[in-house]
Amino acid sequence: LDAFFGGVIPQVTAPITVTETSDTSDSLTESNPSSAVSTPIPTRQPVSPSSEAGLVLNSDTFVNLAQALDDSKGDIDSKLFLYLTPDYQWIPSTVYRYDDFLESLKIMSEIGVAEKLFYTGENVDNGYIYGLINVAAFLAQSMKETIQYDACDENS
């Protein structure tokens, strides 16, 4: 884990709980895809605004990118993160959710993997649009590889 977190492993301080539901079916419903399991979002290690990561997350570019994505949150969950059922119906993913995606985007923009960060745009007027294009390309590839199957790993 050291390699992924640059020697500082994030601390998870929120307990993970599983909530029982009255739904006896094994599948989640289209109207409430998160009805089966309720887990709190883990808290991330605080980021100093003056650190390299803080400068990325607090930059106008990232703030504008996140705001543009937040403005489309409902559509992302209900129209983009869809998977194809065996009955050839497109329904909201039980694995991919906007809130998790945004949290992952923050991590990949500030910490990254193998010293590579997710490109979120340029520090110029409307530079966040370049980041949105990168997000669109990433999501298109993710849809092709995993989202359409509601899977957590590429299908080989």
GROMACS .gro file of N, CA and C in nm:
model
  468
    1LEU      N    1   0.081  -0.120   0.000
    1LEU     CA    2   0.000   0.000   0.000
    1LEU      C    3   0.085   0.126   0.000
    2ASP      N    4   0.205   0.117   0.055
    2ASP     CA    5   0.293   0.234   0.057
    2ASP      C    6   0.311   0.294  -0.082
    3ALA      N    7   0.326   0.209  -0.182
    3ALA     CA    8   0.350   0.257  -0.318
    3ALA      C    9   0.232   0.338  -0.369
    4PHE      N   10   0.112   0.301  -0.332
    4PHE     CA   11  -0.006   0.372  -0.380
    4PHE      C   12  -0.030   0.503  -0.307
    5PHE      N   13   0.009   0.511  -0.182
    5PHE     CA   14  -0.021   0.629  -0.102
    5PHE      C   15   0.100   0.710  -0.065
    6GLY      N   16   0.210   0.694  -0.134
    6GLY     CA   17   0.329   0.774  -0.112
    6GLY      C   18   0.382   0.768   0.030
    7GLY      N   19   0.371   0.653   0.094
    7GLY     CA   20   0.423   0.638   0.230
    7GLY      C   21   0.326   0.679   0.338
    8VAL      N   22   0.213   0.742   0.300
    8VAL     CA   23   0.115   0.784   0.398
    8VAL      C   24  -0.016   0.711   0.367
    9ILE      N   25  -0.051   0.613   0.448
    9ILE     CA   26  -0.172   0.536   0.425
    9ILE      C   27  -0.289   0.612   0.487
   10PRO      N   28  -0.394   0.644   0.407
   10PRO     CA   29  -0.509   0.716   0.461
   10PRO      C   30  -0.576   0.638   0.572
   11GLN      N   31  -0.623   0.708   0.672
   11GLN     CA   32  -0.692   0.645   0.783
   11GLN      C   33  -0.842   0.647   0.759
   12VAL      N   34  -0.907   0.535   0.781
   12VAL     CA   35  -1.052   0.527   0.770
   12VAL      C   36  -1.106   0.528   0.912
   13THR      N   37  -1.180   0.635   0.945
   13THR     CA   38  -1.228   0.647   1.082
   13THR      C   39  -1.376   0.619   1.095
   14ALA      N   40  -1.448   0.611   0.984
   14ALA     CA   41  -1.591   0.583   0.991
   14ALA      C   42  -1.613   0.432   0.988
   15PRO      N   43  -1.697   0.380   1.079
   15PRO     CA   44  -1.722   0.237   1.076
   15PRO      C   45  -1.807   0.200   0.955
   16ILE      N   46  -1.786   0.081   0.904
   16ILE     CA   47  -1.866   0.033   0.792
   16ILE      C   48  -1.975  -0.055   0.849
   17THR      N   49  -2.100  -0.022   0.818
   17THR     CA   50  -2.212  -0.098   0.869
   17THR      C   51  -2.295  -0.151   0.754
   18VAL      N   52  -2.360  -0.262   0.778
   18VAL     CA   53  -2.451  -0.319   0.680
   18VAL      C   54  -2.591  -0.311   0.738
   19THR      N   55  -2.683  -0.255   0.661
   19THR     CA   56  -2.820  -0.236   0.706
   19THR      C   57  -2.908  -0.343   0.643
   20GLU      N   58  -2.983  -0.412   0.724
   20GLU     CA   59  -3.076  -0.511   0.673
   20GLU      C   60  -3.196  -0.439   0.612
   21THR      N   61  -3.252  -0.495   0.508
   21THR     CA   62  -3.371  -0.438   0.446
   21THR      C   63  -3.480  -0.542   0.442
   22SER      N   64  -3.602  -0.496   0.419
   22SER     CA   65  -3.714  -0.589   0.410
   22SER      C   66  -3.722  -0.652   0.272
   23ASP      N   67  -3.643  -0.603   0.179
   23ASP     CA   68  -3.640  -0.658   0.044
   23ASP      C   69  -3.575  -0.796   0.048
   24THR      N   70  -3.649  -0.898   0.006
   24THR     CA   71  -3.595  -1.033   0.011
   24THR      C   72  -3.531  -1.075  -0.120
   25SER      N   73  -3.540  -0.990  -0.221
   25SER     CA   74  -3.480  -1.028  -0.349
   25SER      C   75  -3.329  -1.011  -0.343
   26ASP      N   76  -3.260  -1.087  -0.427
   26ASP     CA   77  -3.115  -1.079  -0.432
   26ASP      C   78  -3.067  -0.961  -0.515
   27SER      N   79  -3.152  -0.908  -0.600
   27SER     CA   80  -3.110  -0.798  -0.686
   27SER      C   81  -3.163  -0.666  -0.632
   28LEU      N   82  -3.097  -0.559  -0.671
   28LEU     CA   83  -3.138  -0.426  -0.631
   28LEU      C   84  -3.238  -0.374  -0.732
   29THR      N   85  -3.327  -0.290  -0.689
   29THR     CA   86  -3.431  -0.241  -0.778
   29THR      C   87  -3.386  -0.119  -0.854
   30GLU      N   88  -3.447  -0.097  -0.971
   30GLU     CA   89  -3.413   0.020  -1.052
   30GLU      C   90  -3.450   0.148  -0.979
   31SER      N   91  -3.561   0.146  -0.904
   31SER     CA   92  -3.604   0.269  -0.837
   31SER      C   93  -3.518   0.304  -0.718
   32ASN      N   94  -3.452   0.207  -0.658
   32ASN     CA   95  -3.366   0.234  -0.544
   32ASN      C   96  -3.245   0.142  -0.548
   33PRO      N   97  -3.147   0.175  -0.635
   33PRO     CA   98  -3.033   0.085  -0.653
   33PRO      C   99  -2.946   0.070  -0.530
   34SER      N  100  -2.958   0.157  -0.431
   34SER     CA  101  -2.872   0.145  -0.312
   34SER      C  102  -2.950   0.091  -0.193
   35SER      N  103  -3.063   0.025  -0.216
   35SER     CA  104  -3.148  -0.017  -0.107
   35SER      C  105  -3.093  -0.134  -0.025
   36ALA      N  106  -3.005  -0.215  -0.079
   36ALA     CA  107  -2.963  -0.336  -0.009
   36ALA      C  108  -2.855  -0.311   0.095
   37VAL      N  109  -2.760  -0.224   0.069
   37VAL     CA  110  -2.649  -0.203   0.161
   37VAL      C  111  -2.629  -0.054   0.183
   38SER      N  112  -2.610  -0.018   0.308
   38SER     CA  113  -2.587   0.122   0.341
   38SER      C  114  -2.454   0.132   0.413
   39THR      N  115  -2.357   0.196   0.352
   39THR     CA  116  -2.227   0.214   0.415
   39THR      C  117  -2.191   0.362   0.414
   40PRO      N  118  -2.139   0.412   0.523
   40PRO     CA  119  -2.096   0.552   0.524
   40PRO      C  120  -1.972   0.571   0.439
   41ILE      N  121  -1.955   0.691   0.389
   41ILE     CA  122  -1.836   0.722   0.311
   41ILE      C  123  -1.718   0.733   0.407
   42PRO      N  124  -1.609   0.661   0.381
   42PRO     CA  125  -1.493   0.671   0.469
   42PRO      C  126  -1.436   0.812   0.467
   43THR      N  127  -1.387   0.856   0.580
   43THR     CA  128  -1.326   0.988   0.583
   43THR      C  129  -1.184   0.978   0.533
   44ARG      N  130  -1.146   1.076   0.453
   44ARG     CA  131  -1.011   1.078   0.399
   44ARG      C  132  -0.921   1.158   0.491
   45GLN      N  133  -0.795   1.132   0.481
   45GLN     CA  134  -0.698   1.209   0.557
   45GLN      C  135  -0.708   1.354   0.512
   46PRO      N  136  -0.710   1.451   0.606
   46PRO     CA  137  -0.720   1.591   0.566
   46PRO      C  138  -0.604   1.633   0.475
   47VAL      N  139  -0.635   1.723   0.383
   47VAL     CA  140  -0.535   1.772   0.289
   47VAL      C  141  -0.511   1.920   0.320
   48SER      N  142  -0.387   1.955   0.345
   48SER     CA  143  -0.352   2.095   0.369
   48SER      C  144  -0.373   2.175   0.241
   49PRO      N  145  -0.443   2.290   0.249
   49PRO     CA  146  -0.467   2.371   0.129
   49PRO      C  147  -0.338   2.416   0.061
   50SER      N  148  -0.227   2.424   0.136
   50SER     CA  149  -0.103   2.470   0.076
   50SER      C  150  -0.015   2.355   0.024
   51SER      N  151  -0.057   2.230   0.048
   51SER     CA  152   0.019   2.116  -0.003
   51SER      C  153  -0.004   2.103  -0.153
   52GLU      N  154   0.077   2.020  -0.218
   52GLU     CA  155   0.060   1.998  -0.361
   52GLU      C  156  -0.080   1.947  -0.392
   53ALA      N  157  -0.127   1.851  -0.312
   53ALA     CA  158  -0.262   1.798  -0.332
   53ALA      C  159  -0.367   1.904  -0.306
   54GLY      N  160  -0.348   1.984  -0.202
   54GLY     CA  161  -0.442   2.092  -0.171
   54GLY      C  162  -0.449   2.195  -0.281
   55LEU      N  163  -0.335   2.224  -0.341
   55LEU     CA  164  -0.333   2.320  -0.451
   55LEU      C  165  -0.410   2.267  -0.572
   56VAL      N  166  -0.404   2.137  -0.595
   56VAL     CA  167  -0.480   2.076  -0.705
   56VAL      C  168  -0.629   2.083  -0.675
   57LEU      N  169  -0.670   2.033  -0.558
   57LEU     CA  170  -0.812   2.025  -0.525
   57LEU      C  171  -0.877   2.162  -0.505
   58ASN      N  172  -0.800   2.260  -0.465
   58ASN     CA  173  -0.855   2.394  -0.442
   58ASN      C  174  -0.833   2.487  -0.560
   59SER      N  175  -0.772   2.437  -0.665
   59SER     CA  176  -0.749   2.520  -0.783
   59SER      C  177  -0.882   2.552  -0.850
   60ASP      N  178  -0.888   2.667  -0.916
   60ASP     CA  179  -1.009   2.703  -0.990
   60ASP      C  180  -1.044   2.596  -1.092
   61THR      N  181  -0.941   2.538  -1.153
   61THR     CA  182  -0.963   2.435  -1.254
   61THR      C  183  -1.038   2.316  -1.195
   62PHE      N  184  -0.989   2.262  -1.082
   62PHE     CA  185  -1.055   2.145  -1.023
   62PHE      C  186  -1.191   2.181  -0.965
   63VAL      N  187  -1.202   2.296  -0.901
   63VAL     CA  188  -1.330   2.338  -0.842
   63VAL      C  189  -1.435   2.351  -0.953
   64ASN      N  190  -1.399   2.411  -1.066
   64ASN     CA  191  -1.493   2.425  -1.177
   64ASN      C  192  -1.528   2.290  -1.238
   65LEU      N  193  -1.429   2.202  -1.248
   65LEU     CA  194  -1.453   2.067  -1.299
   65LEU      C  195  -1.552   1.994  -1.208
   66ALA      N  196  -1.526   1.996  -1.078
   66ALA     CA  197  -1.614   1.928  -0.983
   66ALA      C  198  -1.754   1.988  -0.985
   67GLN      N  199  -1.764   2.120  -0.999
   67GLN     CA  200  -1.896   2.184  -1.003
   67GLN      C  201  -1.973   2.143  -1.129
   68ALA      N  202  -1.905   2.137  -1.241
   68ALA     CA  203  -1.970   2.094  -1.366
   68ALA      C  204  -2.020   1.950  -1.352
   69LEU      N  205  -1.940   1.865  -1.290
   69LEU     CA  206  -1.983   1.727  -1.269
   69LEU      C  207  -2.098   1.721  -1.168
   70ASP      N  208  -2.089   1.798  -1.059
   70ASP     CA  209  -2.196   1.801  -0.959
   70ASP      C  210  -2.329   1.845  -1.022
   71ASP      N  211  -2.322   1.939  -1.114
   71ASP     CA  212  -2.443   1.987  -1.181
   71ASP      C  213  -2.512   1.876  -1.260
   72SER      N  214  -2.438   1.773  -1.295
   72SER     CA  215  -2.492   1.660  -1.373
   72SER      C  216  -2.501   1.532  -1.291
   73LYS      N  217  -2.489   1.542  -1.160
   73LYS     CA  218  -2.485   1.424  -1.073
   73LYS      C  219  -2.603   1.329  -1.099
   74GLY      N  220  -2.724   1.380  -1.100
   74GLY     CA  221  -2.841   1.296  -1.120
   74GLY      C  222  -2.838   1.224  -1.254
   75ASP      N  223  -2.799   1.296  -1.358
   75ASP     CA  224  -2.791   1.235  -1.491
   75ASP      C  225  -2.680   1.131  -1.498
   76ILE      N  226  -2.570   1.157  -1.430
   76ILE     CA  227  -2.459   1.062  -1.432
   76ILE      C  228  -2.504   0.930  -1.369
   77ASP      N  229  -2.574   0.938  -1.255
   77ASP     CA  230  -2.621   0.816  -1.188
   77ASP      C  231  -2.733   0.747  -1.266
   78SER      N  232  -2.824   0.824  -1.325
   78SER     CA  233  -2.943   0.762  -1.386
   78SER      C  234  -2.935   0.741  -1.536
   79LYS      N  235  -2.843   0.810  -1.605
   79LYS     CA  236  -2.836   0.798  -1.750
   79LYS      C  237  -2.699   0.752  -1.802
   80LEU      N  238  -2.597   0.764  -1.720
   80LEU     CA  239  -2.462   0.728  -1.765
   80LEU      C  240  -2.413   0.599  -1.702
   81PHE      N  241  -2.423   0.589  -1.571
   81PHE     CA  242  -2.377   0.468  -1.502
   81PHE      C  243  -2.488   0.363  -1.508
   82LEU      N  244  -2.505   0.306  -1.627
   82LEU     CA  245  -2.608   0.204  -1.651
   82LEU      C  246  -2.541   0.074  -1.691
   83TYR      N  247  -2.606  -0.035  -1.659
   83TYR     CA  248  -2.555  -0.163  -1.707
   83TYR      C  249  -2.667  -0.240  -1.777
   84LEU      N  250  -2.624  -0.331  -1.860
   84LEU     CA  251  -2.716  -0.410  -1.942
   84LEU      C  252  -2.748  -0.540  -1.870
   85THR      N  253  -2.877  -0.561  -1.843
   85THR     CA  254  -2.920  -0.683  -1.775
   85THR      C  255  -2.928  -0.799  -1.876
   86PRO      N  256  -2.940  -0.921  -1.827
   86PRO     CA  257  -2.957  -1.036  -1.918
   86PRO      C  258  -3.083  -1.023  -2.005
   87ASP      N  259  -3.180  -0.943  -1.958
   87ASP     CA  260  -3.303  -0.920  -2.035
   87ASP      C  261  -3.288  -0.803  -2.133
   88TYR      N  262  -3.165  -0.757  -2.153
   88TYR     CA  263  -3.134  -0.645  -2.243
   88TYR      C  264  -3.204  -0.515  -2.202
   89GLN      N  265  -3.207  -0.490  -2.073
   89GLN     CA  266  -3.260  -0.366  -2.017
   89GLN      C  267  -3.142  -0.287  -1.959
   90TRP      N  268  -3.138  -0.157  -1.984
   90TRP     CA  269  -3.035  -0.073  -1.924
   90TRP      C  270  -3.090  -0.016  -1.795
   91ILE      N  271  -3.024  -0.047  -1.683
   91ILE     CA  272  -3.069   0.003  -1.553
   91ILE      C  273  -2.950   0.061  -1.477
   92PRO      N  274  -2.978   0.147  -1.376
   92PRO     CA  275  -2.868   0.207  -1.299
   92PRO      C  276  -2.778   0.103  -1.234
   93SER      N  277  -2.650   0.128  -1.241
   93SER     CA  278  -2.550   0.039  -1.186
   93SER      C  279  -2.565   0.025  -1.035
   94THR      N  280  -2.538  -0.094  -0.986
   94THR     CA  281  -2.534  -0.117  -0.842
   94THR      C  282  -2.393  -0.099  -0.789
   95VAL      N  283  -2.295  -0.088  -0.880
   95VAL     CA  284  -2.154  -0.077  -0.842
   95VAL      C  285  -2.103   0.065  -0.859
   96TYR      N  286  -2.137   0.127  -0.970
   96TYR     CA  287  -2.084   0.259  -1.004
   96TYR      C  288  -2.184   0.368  -0.966
   97ARG      N  289  -2.139   0.460  -0.878
   97ARG     CA  290  -2.223   0.570  -0.832
   97ARG      C  291  -2.142   0.699  -0.842
   98TYR      N  292  -2.211   0.809  -0.863
   98TYR     CA  293  -2.145   0.938  -0.882
   98TYR      C  294  -2.057   0.975  -0.762
   99ASP      N  295  -2.109   0.964  -0.642
   99ASP     CA  296  -2.033   1.008  -0.524
   99ASP      C  297  -1.900   0.933  -0.513
  100ASP      N  298  -1.902   0.803  -0.541
  100ASP     CA  299  -1.779   0.725  -0.537
  100ASP      C  300  -1.684   0.766  -0.650
  101PHE      N  301  -1.741   0.793  -0.767
  101PHE     CA  302  -1.660   0.838  -0.880
  101PHE      C  303  -1.589   0.969  -0.845
  102LEU      N  304  -1.662   1.066  -0.789
  102LEU     CA  305  -1.601   1.196  -0.757
  102LEU      C  306  -1.491   1.180  -0.652
  103GLU      N  307  -1.516   1.097  -0.553
  103GLU     CA  308  -1.413   1.074  -0.451
  103GLU      C  309  -1.289   1.011  -0.513
  104SER      N  310  -1.309   0.917  -0.604
  104SER     CA  311  -1.196   0.854  -0.673
  104SER      C  312  -1.122   0.953  -0.761
  105LEU      N  313  -1.197   1.042  -0.826
  105LEU     CA  314  -1.135   1.145  -0.909
  105LEU      C  315  -1.046   1.236  -0.825
  106LYS      N  316  -1.094   1.272  -0.707
  106LYS     CA  317  -1.013   1.355  -0.616
  106LYS      C  318  -0.883   1.284  -0.580
  107ILE      N  319  -0.894   1.157  -0.545
  107ILE     CA  320  -0.775   1.080  -0.506
  107ILE      C  321  -0.678   1.070  -0.623
  108MET      N  322  -0.729   1.038  -0.740
  108MET     CA  323  -0.641   1.023  -0.857
  108MET      C  324  -0.583   1.157  -0.902
  109SER      N  325  -0.649   1.267  -0.868
  109SER     CA  326  -0.598   1.400  -0.904
  109SER      C  327  -0.494   1.451  -0.805
  110GLU      N  328  -0.500   1.403  -0.681
  110GLU     CA  329  -0.407   1.452  -0.580
  110GLU      C  330  -0.297   1.353  -0.545
  111ILE      N  331  -0.326   1.223  -0.550
  111ILE     CA  332  -0.228   1.121  -0.513
  111ILE      C  333  -0.183   1.043  -0.635
  112GLY      N  334  -0.280   0.996  -0.714
  112GLY     CA  335  -0.249   0.922  -0.835
  112GLY      C  336  -0.197   0.783  -0.809
  113VAL      N  337  -0.144   0.722  -0.914
  113VAL     CA  338  -0.085   0.589  -0.908
  113VAL      C  339   0.044   0.592  -0.988
  114ALA      N  340   0.149   0.533  -0.933
  114ALA     CA  341   0.279   0.527  -0.999
  114ALA      C  342   0.326   0.666  -1.044
  115GLU      N  343   0.308   0.763  -0.957
  115GLU     CA  344   0.348   0.902  -0.981
  115GLU      C  345   0.276   0.966  -1.099
  116LYS      N  346   0.164   0.909  -1.139
  116LYS     CA  347   0.081   0.965  -1.247
  116LYS      C  348  -0.049   1.014  -1.186
  117LEU      N  349  -0.089   1.137  -1.223
  117LEU     CA  350  -0.212   1.196  -1.174
  117LEU      C  351  -0.315   1.202  -1.286
  118PHE      N  352  -0.442   1.203  -1.249
  118PHE     CA  353  -0.548   1.218  -1.348
  118PHE      C  354  -0.548   1.364  -1.394
  119TYR      N  355  -0.546   1.385  -1.524
  119TYR     CA  356  -0.542   1.519  -1.582
  119TYR      C  357  -0.680   1.584  -1.569
  120THR      N  358  -0.687   1.698  -1.499
  120THR     CA  359  -0.814   1.765  -1.475
  120THR      C  360  -0.826   1.899  -1.546
  121GLY      N  361  -0.732   1.931  -1.631
  121GLY     CA  362  -0.744   2.054  -1.709
  121GLY      C  363  -0.625   2.146  -1.693
  122GLU      N  364  -0.637   2.262  -1.758
  122GLU     CA  365  -0.531   2.361  -1.760
  122GLU      C  366  -0.566   2.480  -1.672
  123ASN      N  367  -0.466   2.550  -1.626
  123ASN     CA  368  -0.486   2.670  -1.544
  123ASN      C  369  -0.501   2.792  -1.634
  124VAL      N  370  -0.604   2.790  -1.718
  124VAL     CA  371  -0.638   2.901  -1.808
  124VAL      C  372  -0.789   2.920  -1.803
  125ASP      N  373  -0.840   3.026  -1.865
  125ASP     CA  374  -0.984   3.046  -1.870
  125ASP      C  375  -1.052   2.923  -1.927
  126ASN      N  376  -1.152   2.874  -1.856
  126ASN     CA  377  -1.227   2.755  -1.896
  126ASN      C  378  -1.139   2.631  -1.916
  127GLY      N  379  -1.025   2.629  -1.848
  127GLY     CA  380  -0.932   2.516  -1.860
  127GLY      C  381  -0.989   2.386  -1.809
  128TYR      N  382  -1.090   2.394  -1.721
  128TYR     CA  383  -1.152   2.273  -1.669
  128TYR      C  384  -1.222   2.192  -1.778
  129ILE      N  385  -1.256   2.257  -1.889
  129ILE     CA  386  -1.322   2.186  -1.999
  129ILE      C  387  -1.232   2.077  -2.054
  130TYR      N  388  -1.100   2.101  -2.057
  130TYR     CA  389  -1.005   1.997  -2.099
  130TYR      C  390  -1.015   1.878  -2.002
  131GLY      N  391  -1.031   1.908  -1.875
  131GLY     CA  392  -1.048   1.802  -1.776
  131GLY      C  393  -1.177   1.725  -1.797
  132LEU      N  394  -1.285   1.797  -1.832
  132LEU     CA  395  -1.413   1.729  -1.859
  132LEU      C  396  -1.401   1.635  -1.979
  133ILE      N  397  -1.325   1.678  -2.079
  133ILE     CA  398  -1.304   1.592  -2.196
  133ILE      C  399  -1.227   1.467  -2.154
  134ASN      N  400  -1.129   1.482  -2.067
  134ASN     CA  401  -1.054   1.367  -2.017
  134ASN      C  402  -1.146   1.275  -1.936
  135VAL      N  403  -1.233   1.332  -1.854
  135VAL     CA  404  -1.330   1.252  -1.778
  135VAL      C  405  -1.419   1.175  -1.875
  136ALA      N  406  -1.468   1.244  -1.980
  136ALA     CA  407  -1.555   1.178  -2.078
  136ALA      C  408  -1.484   1.061  -2.145
  137ALA      N  409  -1.358   1.080  -2.182
  137ALA     CA  410  -1.282   0.972  -2.246
  137ALA      C  411  -1.262   0.856  -2.149
  138PHE      N  412  -1.231   0.888  -2.024
  138PHE     CA  413  -1.213   0.784  -1.923
  138PHE      C  414  -1.342   0.706  -1.901
  139LEU      N  415  -1.455   0.777  -1.890
  139LEU     CA  416  -1.582   0.709  -1.867
  139LEU      C  417  -1.625   0.627  -1.988
  140ALA      N  418  -1.594   0.675  -2.107
  140ALA     CA  419  -1.626   0.597  -2.228
  140ALA      C  420  -1.550   0.465  -2.225
  141GLN      N  421  -1.423   0.469  -2.192
  141GLN     CA  422  -1.343   0.346  -2.183
  141GLN      C  423  -1.395   0.257  -2.070
  142SER      N  424  -1.431   0.319  -1.957
  142SER     CA  425  -1.483   0.242  -1.843
  142SER      C  426  -1.615   0.175  -1.879
  143MET      N  427  -1.698   0.244  -1.956
  143MET     CA  428  -1.826   0.185  -1.997
  143MET      C  429  -1.801   0.063  -2.084
  144LYS      N  430  -1.707   0.076  -2.175
  144LYS     CA  431  -1.674  -0.034  -2.266
  144LYS      C  432  -1.618  -0.154  -2.190
  145GLU      N  433  -1.536  -0.128  -2.089
  145GLU     CA  434  -1.466  -0.235  -2.018
  145GLU      C  435  -1.544  -0.294  -1.900
  146THR      N  436  -1.616  -0.210  -1.823
  146THR     CA  437  -1.672  -0.262  -1.697
  146THR      C  438  -1.813  -0.216  -1.664
  147ILE      N  439  -1.844  -0.089  -1.679
  147ILE     CA  440  -1.972  -0.037  -1.630
  147ILE      C  441  -2.089  -0.111  -1.693
  148GLN      N  442  -2.085  -0.134  -1.823
  148GLN     CA  443  -2.197  -0.199  -1.891
  148GLN      C  444  -2.224  -0.340  -1.837
  149TYR      N  445  -2.127  -0.399  -1.768
  149TYR     CA  446  -2.143  -0.532  -1.710
  149TYR      C  447  -2.168  -0.525  -1.559
  150ASP      N  448  -2.169  -0.404  -1.504
  150ASP     CA  449  -2.183  -0.381  -1.359
  150ASP      C  450  -2.074  -0.460  -1.285
  151ALA      N  451  -1.954  -0.458  -1.343
  151ALA     CA  452  -1.841  -0.533  -1.290
  151ALA      C  453  -1.737  -0.437  -1.233
  152CYS      N  454  -1.655  -0.486  -1.142
  152CYS     CA  455  -1.550  -0.405  -1.082
  152CYS      C  456  -1.416  -0.421  -1.151
  153ASP      N  457  -1.405  -0.510  -1.246
  153ASP     CA  458  -1.279  -0.537  -1.311
  153ASP      C  459  -1.307  -0.557  -1.458
  154GLU      N  460  -1.209  -0.528  -1.541
  154GLU     CA  461  -1.231  -0.548  -1.684
  154GLU      C  462  -1.256  -0.695  -1.713
  155ASN      N  463  -1.335  -0.717  -1.815
  155ASN     CA  464  -1.364  -0.854  -1.857
  155ASN      C  465  -1.263  -0.893  -1.964
  156SER      N  466  -1.187  -0.997  -1.936
  156SER     CA  467  -1.084  -1.041  -2.031
  156SER      C  468  -1.127  -1.169  -2.097
   0.00000   0.00000   0.00000
